[in-house]
Coordinates of C-alpha atoms in Angstrom, one line a residue:
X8 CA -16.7 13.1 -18.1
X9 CA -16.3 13.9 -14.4
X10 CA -15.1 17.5 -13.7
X11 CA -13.5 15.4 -10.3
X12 CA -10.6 14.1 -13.4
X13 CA -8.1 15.9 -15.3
X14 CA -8.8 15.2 -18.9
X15 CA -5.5 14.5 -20.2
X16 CA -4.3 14.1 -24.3
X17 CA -5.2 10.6 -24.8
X18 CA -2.0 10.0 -27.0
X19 CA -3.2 7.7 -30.7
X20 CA -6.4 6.2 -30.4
X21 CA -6.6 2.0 -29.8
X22 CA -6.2 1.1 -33.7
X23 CA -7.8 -2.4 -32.8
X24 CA -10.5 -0.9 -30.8
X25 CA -14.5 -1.9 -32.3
X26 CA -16.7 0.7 -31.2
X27 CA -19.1 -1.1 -32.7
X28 CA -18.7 -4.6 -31.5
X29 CA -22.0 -5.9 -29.6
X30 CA -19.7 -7.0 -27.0
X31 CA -20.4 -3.4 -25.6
X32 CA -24.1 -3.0 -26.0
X33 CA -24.7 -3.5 -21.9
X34 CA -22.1 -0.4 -21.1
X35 CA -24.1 1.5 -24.2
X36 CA -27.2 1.3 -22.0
X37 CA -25.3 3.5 -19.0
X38 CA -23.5 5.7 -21.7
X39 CA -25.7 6.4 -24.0
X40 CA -28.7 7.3 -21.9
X41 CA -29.9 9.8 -19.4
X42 CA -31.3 8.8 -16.1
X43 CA -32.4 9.2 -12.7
X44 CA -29.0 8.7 -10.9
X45 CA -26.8 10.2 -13.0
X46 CA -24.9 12.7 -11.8
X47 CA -25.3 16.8 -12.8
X48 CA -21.9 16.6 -15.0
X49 CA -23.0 13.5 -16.9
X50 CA -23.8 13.7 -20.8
X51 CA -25.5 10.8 -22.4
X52 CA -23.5 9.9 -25.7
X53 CA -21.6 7.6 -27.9
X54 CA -18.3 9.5 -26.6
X55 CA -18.3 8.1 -23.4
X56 CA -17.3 4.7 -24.6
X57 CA -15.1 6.0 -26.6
X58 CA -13.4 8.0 -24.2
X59 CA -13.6 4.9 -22.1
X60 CA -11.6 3.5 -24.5
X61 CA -9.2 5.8 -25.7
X62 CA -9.1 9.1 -23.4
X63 CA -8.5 7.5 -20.2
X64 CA -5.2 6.5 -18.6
X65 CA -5.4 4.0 -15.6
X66 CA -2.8 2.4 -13.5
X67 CA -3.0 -0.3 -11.6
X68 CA -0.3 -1.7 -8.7
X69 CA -0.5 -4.6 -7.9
X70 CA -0.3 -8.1 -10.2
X71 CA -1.8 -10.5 -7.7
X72 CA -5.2 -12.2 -6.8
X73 CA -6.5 -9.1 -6.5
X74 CA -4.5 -7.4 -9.1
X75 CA -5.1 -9.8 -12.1
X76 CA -9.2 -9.8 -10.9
X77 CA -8.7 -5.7 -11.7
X78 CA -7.0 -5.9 -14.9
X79 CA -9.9 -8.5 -16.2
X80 CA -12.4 -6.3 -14.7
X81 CA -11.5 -2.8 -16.0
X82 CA -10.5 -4.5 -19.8
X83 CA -14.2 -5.7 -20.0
X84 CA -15.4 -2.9 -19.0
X85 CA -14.4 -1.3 -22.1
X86 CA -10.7 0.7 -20.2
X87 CA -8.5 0.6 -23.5
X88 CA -5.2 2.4 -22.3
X89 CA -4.1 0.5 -18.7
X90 CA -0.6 0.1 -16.8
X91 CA 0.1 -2.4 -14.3
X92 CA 3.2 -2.1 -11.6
X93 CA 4.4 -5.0 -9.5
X94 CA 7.7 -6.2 -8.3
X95 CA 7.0 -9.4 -7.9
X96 CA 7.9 -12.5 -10.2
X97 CA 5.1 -15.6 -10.3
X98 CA 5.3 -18.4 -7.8
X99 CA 4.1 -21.5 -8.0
X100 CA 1.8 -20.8 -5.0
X101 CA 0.0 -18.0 -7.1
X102 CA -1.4 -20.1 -9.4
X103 CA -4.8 -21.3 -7.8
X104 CA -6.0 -17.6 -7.7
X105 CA -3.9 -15.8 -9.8
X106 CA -5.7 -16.9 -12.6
X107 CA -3.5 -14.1 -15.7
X108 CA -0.5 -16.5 -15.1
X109 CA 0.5 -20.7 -16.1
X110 CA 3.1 -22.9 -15.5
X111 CA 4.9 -21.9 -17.8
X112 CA 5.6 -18.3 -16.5
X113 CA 6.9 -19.6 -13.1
X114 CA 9.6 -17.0 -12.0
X115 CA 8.6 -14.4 -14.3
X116 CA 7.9 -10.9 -13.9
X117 CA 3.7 -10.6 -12.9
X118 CA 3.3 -7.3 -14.4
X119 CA 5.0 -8.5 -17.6
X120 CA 2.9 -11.8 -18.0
X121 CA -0.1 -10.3 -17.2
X122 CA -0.2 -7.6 -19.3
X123 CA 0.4 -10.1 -21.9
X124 CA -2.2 -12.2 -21.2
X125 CA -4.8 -9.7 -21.0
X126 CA -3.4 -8.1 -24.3
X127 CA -3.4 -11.2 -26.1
X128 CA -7.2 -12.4 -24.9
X129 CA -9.0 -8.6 -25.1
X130 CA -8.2 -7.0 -28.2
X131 CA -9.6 -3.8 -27.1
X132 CA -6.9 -3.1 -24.5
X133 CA -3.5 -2.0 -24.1
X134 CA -1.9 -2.9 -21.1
X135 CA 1.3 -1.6 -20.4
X136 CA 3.9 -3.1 -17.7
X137 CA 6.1 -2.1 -15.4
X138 CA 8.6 -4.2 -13.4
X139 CA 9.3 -2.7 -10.6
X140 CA 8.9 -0.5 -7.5
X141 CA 6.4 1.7 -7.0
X142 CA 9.0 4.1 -5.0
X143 CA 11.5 3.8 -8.4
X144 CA 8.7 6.2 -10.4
X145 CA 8.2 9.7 -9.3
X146 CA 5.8 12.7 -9.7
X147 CA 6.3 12.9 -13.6
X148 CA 5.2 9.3 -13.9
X149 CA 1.7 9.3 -11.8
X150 CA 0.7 12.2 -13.0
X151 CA -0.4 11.0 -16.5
X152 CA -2.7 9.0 -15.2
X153 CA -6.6 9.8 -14.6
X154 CA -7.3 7.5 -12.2
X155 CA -5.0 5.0 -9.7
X156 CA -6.7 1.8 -8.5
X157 CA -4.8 -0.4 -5.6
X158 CA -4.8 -3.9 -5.4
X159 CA -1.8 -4.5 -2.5
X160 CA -0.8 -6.2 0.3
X161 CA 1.7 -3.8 2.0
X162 CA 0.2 -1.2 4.2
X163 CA 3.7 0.8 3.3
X164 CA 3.3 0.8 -0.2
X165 CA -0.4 2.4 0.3
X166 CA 1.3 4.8 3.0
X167 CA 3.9 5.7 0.1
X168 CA 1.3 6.5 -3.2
X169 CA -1.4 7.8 -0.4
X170 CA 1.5 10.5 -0.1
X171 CA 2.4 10.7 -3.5
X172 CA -0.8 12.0 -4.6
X173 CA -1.4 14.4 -1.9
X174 CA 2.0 15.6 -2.8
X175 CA 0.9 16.3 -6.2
X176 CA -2.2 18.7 -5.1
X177 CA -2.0 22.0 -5.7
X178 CA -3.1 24.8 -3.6
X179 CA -5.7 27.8 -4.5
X180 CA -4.7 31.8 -2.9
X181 CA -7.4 30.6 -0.1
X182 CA -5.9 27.4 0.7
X183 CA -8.6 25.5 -0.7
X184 CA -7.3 22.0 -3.4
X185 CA -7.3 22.3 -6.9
X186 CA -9.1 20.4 -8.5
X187 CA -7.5 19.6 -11.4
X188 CA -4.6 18.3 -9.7
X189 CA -6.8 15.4 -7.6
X190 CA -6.0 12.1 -9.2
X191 CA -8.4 9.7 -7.7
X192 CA -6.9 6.9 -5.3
X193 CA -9.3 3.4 -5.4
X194 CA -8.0 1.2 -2.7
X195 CA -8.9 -2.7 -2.3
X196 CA -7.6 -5.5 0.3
X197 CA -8.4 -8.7 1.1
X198 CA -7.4 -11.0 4.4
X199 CA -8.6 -14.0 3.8
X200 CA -12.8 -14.0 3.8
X201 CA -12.6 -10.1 4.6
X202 CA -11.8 -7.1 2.3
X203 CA -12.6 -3.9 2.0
X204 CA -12.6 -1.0 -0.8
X205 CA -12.4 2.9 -0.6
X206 CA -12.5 6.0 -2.7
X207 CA -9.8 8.6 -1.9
X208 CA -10.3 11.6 -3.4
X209 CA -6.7 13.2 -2.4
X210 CA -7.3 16.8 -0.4
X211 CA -10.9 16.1 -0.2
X212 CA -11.7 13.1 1.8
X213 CA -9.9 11.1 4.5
X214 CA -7.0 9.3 3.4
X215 CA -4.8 6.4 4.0
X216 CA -2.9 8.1 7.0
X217 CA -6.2 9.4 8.6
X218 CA -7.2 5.8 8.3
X219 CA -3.9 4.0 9.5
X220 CA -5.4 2.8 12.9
X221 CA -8.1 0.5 10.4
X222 CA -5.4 -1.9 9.8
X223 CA -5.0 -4.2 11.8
X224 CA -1.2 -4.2 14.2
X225 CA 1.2 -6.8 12.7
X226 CA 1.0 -10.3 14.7
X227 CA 4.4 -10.7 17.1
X228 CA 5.6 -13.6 18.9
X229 CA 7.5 -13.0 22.7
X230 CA 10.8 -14.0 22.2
X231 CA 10.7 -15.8 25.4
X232 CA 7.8 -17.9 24.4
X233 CA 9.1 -18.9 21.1
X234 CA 12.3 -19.8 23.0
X235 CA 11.1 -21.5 26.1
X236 CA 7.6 -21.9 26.2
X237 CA 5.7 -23.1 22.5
X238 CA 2.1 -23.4 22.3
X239 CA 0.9 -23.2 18.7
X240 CA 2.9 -24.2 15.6
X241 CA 2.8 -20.6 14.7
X242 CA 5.6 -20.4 17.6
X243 CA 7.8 -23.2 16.4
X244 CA 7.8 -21.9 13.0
X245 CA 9.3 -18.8 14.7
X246 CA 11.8 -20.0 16.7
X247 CA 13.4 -21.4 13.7
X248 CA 13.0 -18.7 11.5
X249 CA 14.5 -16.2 13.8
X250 CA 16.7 -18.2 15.7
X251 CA 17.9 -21.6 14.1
X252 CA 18.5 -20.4 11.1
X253 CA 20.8 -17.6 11.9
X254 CA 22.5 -20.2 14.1
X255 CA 23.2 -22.7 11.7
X256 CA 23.1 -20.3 8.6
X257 CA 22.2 -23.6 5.9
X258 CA 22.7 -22.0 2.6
X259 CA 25.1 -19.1 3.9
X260 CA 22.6 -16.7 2.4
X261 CA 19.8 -14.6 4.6
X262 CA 16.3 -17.0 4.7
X263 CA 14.3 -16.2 1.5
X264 CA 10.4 -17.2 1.6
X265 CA 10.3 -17.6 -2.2
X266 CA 13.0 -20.2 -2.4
X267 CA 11.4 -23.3 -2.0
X268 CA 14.8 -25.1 -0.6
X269 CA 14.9 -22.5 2.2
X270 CA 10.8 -23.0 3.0
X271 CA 11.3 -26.8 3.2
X272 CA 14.6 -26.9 5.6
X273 CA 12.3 -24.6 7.9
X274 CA 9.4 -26.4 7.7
X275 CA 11.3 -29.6 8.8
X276 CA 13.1 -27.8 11.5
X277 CA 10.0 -26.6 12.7
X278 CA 8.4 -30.5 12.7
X279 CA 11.3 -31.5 14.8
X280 CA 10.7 -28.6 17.4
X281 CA 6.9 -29.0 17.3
X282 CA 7.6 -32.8 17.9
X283 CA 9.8 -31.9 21.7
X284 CA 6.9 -30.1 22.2
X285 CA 3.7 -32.3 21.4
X286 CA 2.1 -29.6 19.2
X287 CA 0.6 -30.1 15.9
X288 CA -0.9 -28.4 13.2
X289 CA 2.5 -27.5 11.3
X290 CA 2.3 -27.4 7.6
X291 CA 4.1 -26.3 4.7
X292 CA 1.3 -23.7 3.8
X293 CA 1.4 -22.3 7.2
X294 CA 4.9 -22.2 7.3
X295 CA 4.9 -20.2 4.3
X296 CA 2.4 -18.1 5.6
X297 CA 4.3 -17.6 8.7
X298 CA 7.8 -16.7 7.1
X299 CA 6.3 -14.1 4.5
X300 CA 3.9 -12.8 7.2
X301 CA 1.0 -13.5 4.8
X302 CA -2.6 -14.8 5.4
X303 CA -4.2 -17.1 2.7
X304 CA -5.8 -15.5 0.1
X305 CA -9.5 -16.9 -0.7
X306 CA -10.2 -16.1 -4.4
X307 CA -14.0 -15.3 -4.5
X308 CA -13.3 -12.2 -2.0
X309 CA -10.6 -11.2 -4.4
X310 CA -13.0 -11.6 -6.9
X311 CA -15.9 -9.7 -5.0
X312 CA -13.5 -6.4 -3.9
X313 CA -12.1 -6.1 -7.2
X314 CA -15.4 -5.9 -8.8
X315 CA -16.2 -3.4 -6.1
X316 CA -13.2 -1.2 -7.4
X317 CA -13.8 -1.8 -11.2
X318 CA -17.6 -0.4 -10.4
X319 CA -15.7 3.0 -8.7
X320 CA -13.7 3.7 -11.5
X321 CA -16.1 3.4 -13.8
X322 CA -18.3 5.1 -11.8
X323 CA -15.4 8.5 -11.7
X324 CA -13.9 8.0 -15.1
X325 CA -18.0 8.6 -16.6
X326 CA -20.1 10.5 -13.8
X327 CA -23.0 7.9 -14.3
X328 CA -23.7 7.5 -11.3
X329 CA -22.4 9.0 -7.6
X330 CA -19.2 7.2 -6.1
X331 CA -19.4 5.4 -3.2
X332 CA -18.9 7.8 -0.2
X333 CA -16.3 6.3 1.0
X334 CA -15.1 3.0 2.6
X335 CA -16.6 -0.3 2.3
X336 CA -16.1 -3.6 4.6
X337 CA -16.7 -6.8 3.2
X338 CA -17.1 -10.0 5.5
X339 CA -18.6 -13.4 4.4
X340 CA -17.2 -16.0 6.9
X341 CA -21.5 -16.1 8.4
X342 CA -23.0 -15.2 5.0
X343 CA -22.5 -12.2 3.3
X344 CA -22.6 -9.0 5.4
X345 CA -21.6 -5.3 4.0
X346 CA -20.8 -2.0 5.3
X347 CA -20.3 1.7 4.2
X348 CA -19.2 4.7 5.7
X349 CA -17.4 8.1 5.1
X350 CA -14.2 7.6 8.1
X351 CA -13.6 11.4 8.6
X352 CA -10.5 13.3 7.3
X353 CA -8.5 13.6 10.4
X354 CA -7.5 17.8 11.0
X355 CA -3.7 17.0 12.2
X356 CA -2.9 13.8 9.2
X357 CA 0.5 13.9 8.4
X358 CA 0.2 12.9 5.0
X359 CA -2.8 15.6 3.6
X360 CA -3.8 18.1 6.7
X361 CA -0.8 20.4 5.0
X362 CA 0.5 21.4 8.3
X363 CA 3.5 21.2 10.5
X364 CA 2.4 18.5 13.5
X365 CA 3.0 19.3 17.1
X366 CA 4.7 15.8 18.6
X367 CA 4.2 16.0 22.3
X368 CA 7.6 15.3 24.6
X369 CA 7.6 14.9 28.3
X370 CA 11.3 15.9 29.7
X371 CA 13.6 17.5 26.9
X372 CA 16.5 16.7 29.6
X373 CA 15.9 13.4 30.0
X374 CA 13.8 12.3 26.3
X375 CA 16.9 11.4 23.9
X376 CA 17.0 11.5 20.3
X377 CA 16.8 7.7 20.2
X378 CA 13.5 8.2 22.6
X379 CA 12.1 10.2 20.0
X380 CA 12.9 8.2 17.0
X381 CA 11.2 5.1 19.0
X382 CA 8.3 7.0 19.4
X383 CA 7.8 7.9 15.5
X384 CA 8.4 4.0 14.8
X385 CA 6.3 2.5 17.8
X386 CA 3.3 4.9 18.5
X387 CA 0.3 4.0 16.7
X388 CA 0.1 7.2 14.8
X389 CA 3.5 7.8 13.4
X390 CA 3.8 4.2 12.2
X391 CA 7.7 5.0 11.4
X392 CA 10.3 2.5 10.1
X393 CA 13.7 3.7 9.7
X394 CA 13.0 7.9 10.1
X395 CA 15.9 10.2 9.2
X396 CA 15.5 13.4 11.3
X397 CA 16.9 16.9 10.5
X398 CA 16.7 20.1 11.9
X399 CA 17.6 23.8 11.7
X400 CA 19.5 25.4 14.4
X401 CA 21.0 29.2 14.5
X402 CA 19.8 28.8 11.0
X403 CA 21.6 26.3 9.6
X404 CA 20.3 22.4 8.4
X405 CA 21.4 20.4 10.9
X406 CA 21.3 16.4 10.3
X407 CA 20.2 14.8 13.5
X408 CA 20.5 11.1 12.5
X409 CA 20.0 9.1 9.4
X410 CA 20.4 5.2 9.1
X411 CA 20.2 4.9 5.5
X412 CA 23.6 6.5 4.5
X413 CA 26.1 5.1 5.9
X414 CA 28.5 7.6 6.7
X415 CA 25.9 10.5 7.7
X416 CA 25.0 7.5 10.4
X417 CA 28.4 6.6 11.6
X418 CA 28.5 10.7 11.9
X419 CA 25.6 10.9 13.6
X420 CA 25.4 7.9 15.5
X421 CA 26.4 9.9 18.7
X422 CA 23.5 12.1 18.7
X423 CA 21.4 8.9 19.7
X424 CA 22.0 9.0 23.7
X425 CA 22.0 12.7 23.8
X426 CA 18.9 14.3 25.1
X427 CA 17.3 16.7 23.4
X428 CA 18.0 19.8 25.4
X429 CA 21.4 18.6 24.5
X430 CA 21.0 18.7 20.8
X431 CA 19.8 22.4 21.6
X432 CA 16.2 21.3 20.6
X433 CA 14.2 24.1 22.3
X434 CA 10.3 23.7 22.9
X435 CA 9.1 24.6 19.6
X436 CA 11.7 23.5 17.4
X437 CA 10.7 22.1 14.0
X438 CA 11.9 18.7 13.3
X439 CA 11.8 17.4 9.7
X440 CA 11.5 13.6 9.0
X441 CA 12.0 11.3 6.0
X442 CA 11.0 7.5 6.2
X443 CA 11.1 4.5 3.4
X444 CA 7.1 4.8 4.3
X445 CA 6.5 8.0 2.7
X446 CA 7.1 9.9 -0.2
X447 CA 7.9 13.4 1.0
X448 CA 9.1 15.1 4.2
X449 CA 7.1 15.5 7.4
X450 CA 7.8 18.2 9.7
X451 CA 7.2 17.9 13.8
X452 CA 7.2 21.0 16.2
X453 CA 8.5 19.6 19.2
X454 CA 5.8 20.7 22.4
X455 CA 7.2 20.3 26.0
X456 CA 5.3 19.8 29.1
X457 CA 5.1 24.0 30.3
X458 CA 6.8 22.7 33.9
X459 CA 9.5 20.9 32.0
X460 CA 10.7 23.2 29.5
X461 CA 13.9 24.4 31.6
X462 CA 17.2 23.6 28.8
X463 CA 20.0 22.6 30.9

């Protein structure tokens, strides 16, 4: 096995597990043979498969088209101890891709029926699932497992494990990673007839937070335009999701994209508006699309990227062959057309460069702590959503504002149009910051302009 993963104690073997089965002669051909590509740590023998099948722990996150393609994938390829996490229930939308799940399980958990299906239909695998958050689990949890495979569609849940894992490292006297703390990171995504898939070896190479500028910026809409000006159906759907439906308030509940009731008063809404306005093109798919800021999945690139993450793990978990160094773009809208690169580990990454960050201010006496906190949600490299920011001053914690406690933010609310030479936040100060998007605490060292550093 690969000296890269932590050999763990692989808890009872699989009782229903058939080493023997032919079903597994193709894998026997890579596991039970030496050759030419293998890497230095690899042994040829029997074990692998069954180490395959009973030594190894795997989690996946993520239950949908690209998470069910995973859980098929890594099952056949002989992965007898797996765990699934998603906090999604099934939809009748899911069905044309998310092929683990029926009728019949419409507005159940995904996790739950599809570990069940794949439990039921491979008898050498035990899938294990969890309903729920990724956030609700903490260190304990993700550290029995060898091995962490992504199939998501939130770029906040991969900020969130991306830190959890680098938070988990631990450090050598010379400030060099230890390896036996790495857990391997595999990373897919799709967006529509795109995808991509990546190897993060947490410490070592770049990771999701060096990478963050590879996504691409979430699609806005001018308030103005949706209001006064329309041109695509994109903008009537819009109006009346942000607008019209706060204004007439239909159900007396906030707008829900996975209640069909709600998706079909918007969608007829939006017909009338798109009607004043002679634009076409609105449909019930799109307005789906449009309220749950989604982009239809395709199933074949699901298909393609989750074969290209199976490979990886397989790949780590038996040192047959090098991984793939690092990231890898998919694109078949004109033919087929690949790409691979190592994206370099960025020196000053919040999440895994281990080091206080300086955050560049302009005018401490004019810059006020509501300034700053803009700039940690809008600027391309902080990426913030609701940051909580804390301090120490004359050597005392000082809470500077926090929006997810209620009373620490009525407390603190004040502090918002102060400037920061106000808040006694010298040049140099560290600033510590805690967001929904991240795991751990980040600290700042506030760096003023050297002709504007005068406190008033």
């Amino acid at each position: 096995m690969s000296s890269e993963i932590r050999l763990l104690s692989s808890g009872s073997p699989n009782p229903i597990a058939s080493l023997t089965s032919k079903r597994w002669n193709s894998l026997r051909h890579i596991l039970e043979r030496p050759g030419p590509f293998c890497k230095a740590d690899f042994t040829a023998s029997a074990e692998n498969l069954e180490a395959l099948q009973n030594g190894l722990k795997i989690l996946v996150i993520g239950a949908g088209g690209l998470g069910c393609e995973l859980l098929k994938d890594l099952a056949m390829m002989g992965f007898g101890n797996l765990h699934v996490i998603d906090m999604d229930t099934i939809e009748l939308s899911n069905l044309n891709r998310q092929f683990l799940f029926r009728r019949k399980d419409l507005g159940l958990s995904k996790a739950e029926c599809a570990a069940r299906f794949i439990n039921e239909r491979v008898s050498t695998t035990r899938v294990t699932p969890h309903f729920a958050k990724i956030q609700d689990f903490d260190e304990r949890f993700y550290s029995q497992f060898h091995i962490i495979v992504c199939g998501l569609d939130s770029i906040v849940a991969r900020r969130w494990i991306n830190g959890m894992l680098i938070s988990m490292l631990d450090y050598n006297d010379d400030g060099s990673v230890d390896p036996s703390t790495i857990i391997p990171l595999i990373d897919g995504g799709t967006e529509g007839f795109k995808g991509n898939a990546r190897v993060i070896l947490p410490g070592f190479t770049s990771c999701i937070e060096c990478t963050l500028d590879l996504f691409p910026p979430q699609v806005t809409y001018p308030l103005c335009t949706i209001a006064n000006t329309p041109r695509l159906p994109e903008h009537c759907i819009e109006y009346v999701k942000i607008i019209q439906w706060d204004k007439e308030n239909p159900f007396n509940v906030p707008l829900d994209g996975d209640d069909p009731q709600h998706v079909a008063w918007v969608y007829e809404r939006s017909l009338e508006r798109a009607n004043q306005f002679n634009i076409s093109g609105i449909t019930y798919r799109l307005v789906q699309g449009v309220i749950k800021n989604i982009i239809p999945a395709v199933a074949s690139t699901n298909a393609i990227i989750a074969a290209a993450c199976a490979t990886e793990v397989f790949k780590l978990a038996t040192s047959c062959y090098d991984s793939m160094n690092n990231y890898m773009n998919f694109n078949d809208i004109d033919g087929i057309y690949t790409y691979t690169y190592p994206p370099e580990k960025i020196e000053t990454c919040l999440a895994c460069s281990n080091t206080p960050q300086d955050l560049n201010v302009d005018d401490p006496n004019t810059t006020t702590l509501d300034d700053l906190i803009k700039i940690l949600c809008d600027s391309q490299r902080f990426q913030l959503k609701s940051p909580g920011l804390t301090t120490i001053i004359s050597g005392k914690n000082k809470t500077l504002y926090m929006s997810s406690v209620k009373n620490i933010e009525e407390q603190t609310r004040a502090n918002l149009t102060m400037s920061l030479a106000e808040l006694g936040l010298y040049d140099g100060a560290t600033i510590m910051v805690s967001d929904i998007n991240m795991p751990t605490t980040i600290t700042l060292i506030l760096k003023y302009h050297p002709n504007e550093v005068e406190m008033k």
